[in-house]
Every structure is written in C-alpha cells, then in structure tokens.
Amino acid sequence: MKVLGIETSCDETAAAVVEADAAGAGGGRILASRVLSQLDEHRPFGGVVPEIAARAHLDHVDRLVAEAMAQAGLGFEALDGVAATAGPGLIGGVLVGAMTGKAIAAVHDKPFVAVNHLEGHALTVRLTDGLAFPYLLLLVSGGHCQLLAVEGVGRYRRYGGTLDDAVGEAFDKVAKLLGLGYPGGPAVERAAAEGDPARFALPRPMKGRPGCDFSFSGLKTAVRHAVEGLGETRDAAATRDLAAGFQAAVAEVLQDRAGRALARFAAEQGRAGPLVVAGGVAANQQLRTALAETAAAAGAALVAPPPRLCTDNAAMIAWAGLERLRLGAADPLDFRARPRWPLDELGVPGLVAAG
Ligand code: KG4
Ligand code: ZN
C-alpha cells in the first residue's frame, strides 16, 4: 500500500509518501518526505502567526505534493489513498491541507483519510520500528504534553496531561525570556549544553505527586524571576546556566511522571513498557537520555523516532492514514476540520488492531 500524506497544522508545510505491506507486519518505508519550515516568516514576531501560516501553506502545498510524488517516482493513480491532517491545530492551515487532500482524492477517485495530528506522532514508531501494540506514549510537543496507553489504532487511554503549559511551549517561552530566539527548543538545548544546571535552584513542579499530570507554568515563572533578579548583570554564562537549569528541571519532571506511568502501565498490561517518546520536544537529546534511564530502571525499552520524525512532518500523517486504511477506515469528503480534537475522542477503525 502507498499513501500520500499532507501536514499543514502549524508552521511546517509538508508532503510525504509512505509504503507498507497490506498485511501489516513490520514497519513501513518512506518513499519521499518534503518539509518546508516557515521559520523565517514567523521569526520577526517571535512565534507562529496563524494568518501568515495559512497563507504560506496555500502558497507552497501544491508544489510540495508535486515534489513528494516526483521523489517517490509515482503518479497519483498509483496511490491507495490520500491522508491529510484534519486537526487539531491552527484552523486556517488545517483547512488548506485538508482541502488539498480531499481535492486530490476526489479527482483521482482514491479514499481520503482525515488524520488527527497527534495520532500521527503517536504511531510514528510503528512506521520506523514496526513496534507492536500496546505501548506507553509520552507525547511532548509545542501544543501538547500527555501520557497515554496506546492499545491500537484509535485506541488511546489518557493517564495524564498538562494542567497549564505544554512542555514545548515552556521551552519556547523560556527561550524568549533568555533572548535565545525562535524556535525555542533547539536554542535552549544548545545553550544548556555548555551551562551549569546546578547554579540556579529551580522548582520541579508535580515531582513526587501521585498521578501522571504535568505543570510547567511555575517553572517558567521561576526562570522569569531569576532573569529579572539578575537584570543587567546577566551575562552569557548566566544565560547558559539558566537554560541548563531549566532543561534539567524539565528532565526530572518528565522522568518522575513517566516513571509513575510505567508502573501503572505494567500493572494494567502485565508488561514493562515499552516507553515511546514522540513530538517535537522528543528531538531533545538530553531529555531522551534521561527518559532512557527511567525506562531502563523499570525494565522497559525506550523507543524514540529519529529527531527529524519527532518534529512535524508528513510521513507520520501518511503513515497514520495507511494504518487506518488497512483496517478498512476512510473518511467522507465532507469531514470537517477541527481546531480541537483530543486523542481519546478518536474513532476506532472497523476492525480492532491487534499488534
Ligand atoms: O511536534 P512539533 O514540531 O509541533 C507541534 O505539534 O507542536 O513540536 C514543536 C515544539 C516546539 O515547542 C519546539 O520548541 C519543540 O517542539 N522542540 C524542542 C526541540 N526541538 C523542537 N524542544 C526541546 N528541545 C529540542 N531539541
Ligand atoms: Zn506536532
């Protein structure tokens, strides 16, 4: 099976073609993947501007689809389906991608799949590693921070989530406070690499509490107070030390929450993990190392997609579409794009996935 995927829910315009056996054994292959980041367009504003994003998607999506098809060496007639992100995300951009996908599907008489962006992140490890269900997922991105048991395609049970900021959002805000620029995550990681994480005493919100919820706004506020306290005296070294202190605090919180979730998962599923980390923040090397320790302590493996498949891309959308199509699911062309669309409200395809 070969599926075209389109992603336009935030600030990357992306198109990809993936392939897998109809039988569903093993992972898949990426035949083509094109990602155009709109960083330069949003940088002057220090964040994503929805209207600019929607216009940029409109300007580039057709070309990216054509490039992906050419790179895969395929005509549209060779596809088994067309998948596009239909939410959650910035609605103007989502509409551009979803309409493009529907139009291609209609013209070439192919099934259309309306993909939930978060399901794209959640299933990426099945594309890259052929991982079997069930697994524990820590989904950490710019808009989301949650722990879920993934039991099948469309079958997600939420263990906990953030009470305020998403972890990627915290990275972006801290980068802004420290004047490290946009996008924040990679900038904080680079600065932290040479900093002293112990110099500033920053809180570890929720650490040691029962349950699997997160909170990052207090940590962000603590960084702001430290920045204000230093004032003019903050030099490059202090900036690096604050970045390192912040990242170390995030790592400890994620370790604590993931450790609790691993215990709950083991009790419910009768097996240790595996723990999967996905979403843009999973590109962070220090966080991956910290989570690998936590997983190992619980006797579980840590599985993480390569960094370029952690941040937004269309291969994950094509893959989620393929998984749904091979279970017999497709969506009508009047499917409405959704700005908000929680993973645990997703439909389960006709057949129940088993491994
Ligand atoms: O999954 P993603 O590309 O888009 C969303 O669906 O939100 O995630 C983007 C988020 C941003 O907040 C970005 O700062 C963060 O992921 N991020 C990182 C790193 N790379 C991207 N955070 C920490 N360390 C990184 N290396
Ligand atoms: Zn994402």
Short mmCIF file of N, CA, C and O and ligand atoms in Angstrom, two decimals, residues 7 9 117-118 121 141-142 144 279-280 310-312 316, ligand 2:
data_model
loop_
_atom_site.label_atom_id
_atom_site.label_comp_id
_atom_site.label_asym_id
_atom_site.label_seq_id
_atom_site.Cartn_x
_atom_site.Cartn_y
_atom_site.Cartn_z
N GLU A 7 0.63 17.65 5.66
CA GLU A 7 0.60 18.22 7.02
C GLU A 7 0.72 19.75 6.92
O GLU A 7 1.67 20.26 6.33
N SER A 9 -0.73 21.78 9.91
CA SER A 9 -1.49 22.23 11.09
C SER A 9 -0.79 23.32 11.89
O SER A 9 -1.40 23.96 12.74
N HIS A 117 -3.55 14.91 13.96
CA HIS A 117 -2.11 15.19 14.03
C HIS A 117 -1.42 14.42 15.16
O HIS A 117 -0.30 13.92 15.00
N LEU A 118 -2.09 14.32 16.30
CA LEU A 118 -1.49 13.65 17.46
C LEU A 118 -1.37 12.15 17.21
O LEU A 118 -0.42 11.51 17.66
N HIS A 121 1.87 11.61 15.42
CA HIS A 121 3.01 11.50 16.34
C HIS A 121 2.98 10.14 17.07
O HIS A 121 4.00 9.49 17.25
N SER A 141 5.03 18.05 22.74
CA SER A 141 5.21 18.93 21.58
C SER A 141 4.92 20.36 21.97
O SER A 141 4.82 20.69 23.16
N GLY A 142 4.78 21.23 20.99
CA GLY A 142 4.55 22.64 21.26
C GLY A 142 3.18 22.89 21.88
O GLY A 142 2.99 23.81 22.66
N HIS A 144 1.16 20.15 23.17
CA HIS A 144 0.66 19.01 23.95
C HIS A 144 1.71 18.43 24.87
O HIS A 144 2.89 18.46 24.57
N GLY A 279 6.83 13.59 19.40
CA GLY A 279 6.51 15.02 19.36
C GLY A 279 7.81 15.82 19.31
O GLY A 279 8.89 15.30 19.59
N GLY A 280 7.69 17.10 18.97
CA GLY A 280 8.86 17.93 18.72
C GLY A 280 9.90 17.93 19.84
O GLY A 280 11.10 17.91 19.59
N CYS A 310 10.43 13.41 14.79
CA CYS A 310 9.79 13.88 16.03
C CYS A 310 9.10 15.21 15.77
O CYS A 310 7.96 15.42 16.19
N THR A 311 9.80 16.13 15.10
CA THR A 311 9.16 17.41 14.77
C THR A 311 8.19 17.18 13.61
O THR A 311 8.20 16.13 12.97
N ASP A 312 7.33 18.17 13.38
CA ASP A 312 6.23 17.96 12.44
C ASP A 312 6.71 17.61 11.04
O ASP A 312 7.67 18.18 10.52
N MET A 316 4.54 11.01 9.00
CA MET A 316 3.73 10.47 10.10
C MET A 316 2.23 10.55 9.78
O MET A 316 1.45 9.71 10.24
ZN ZN B 2 3.29 18.10 16.14
#
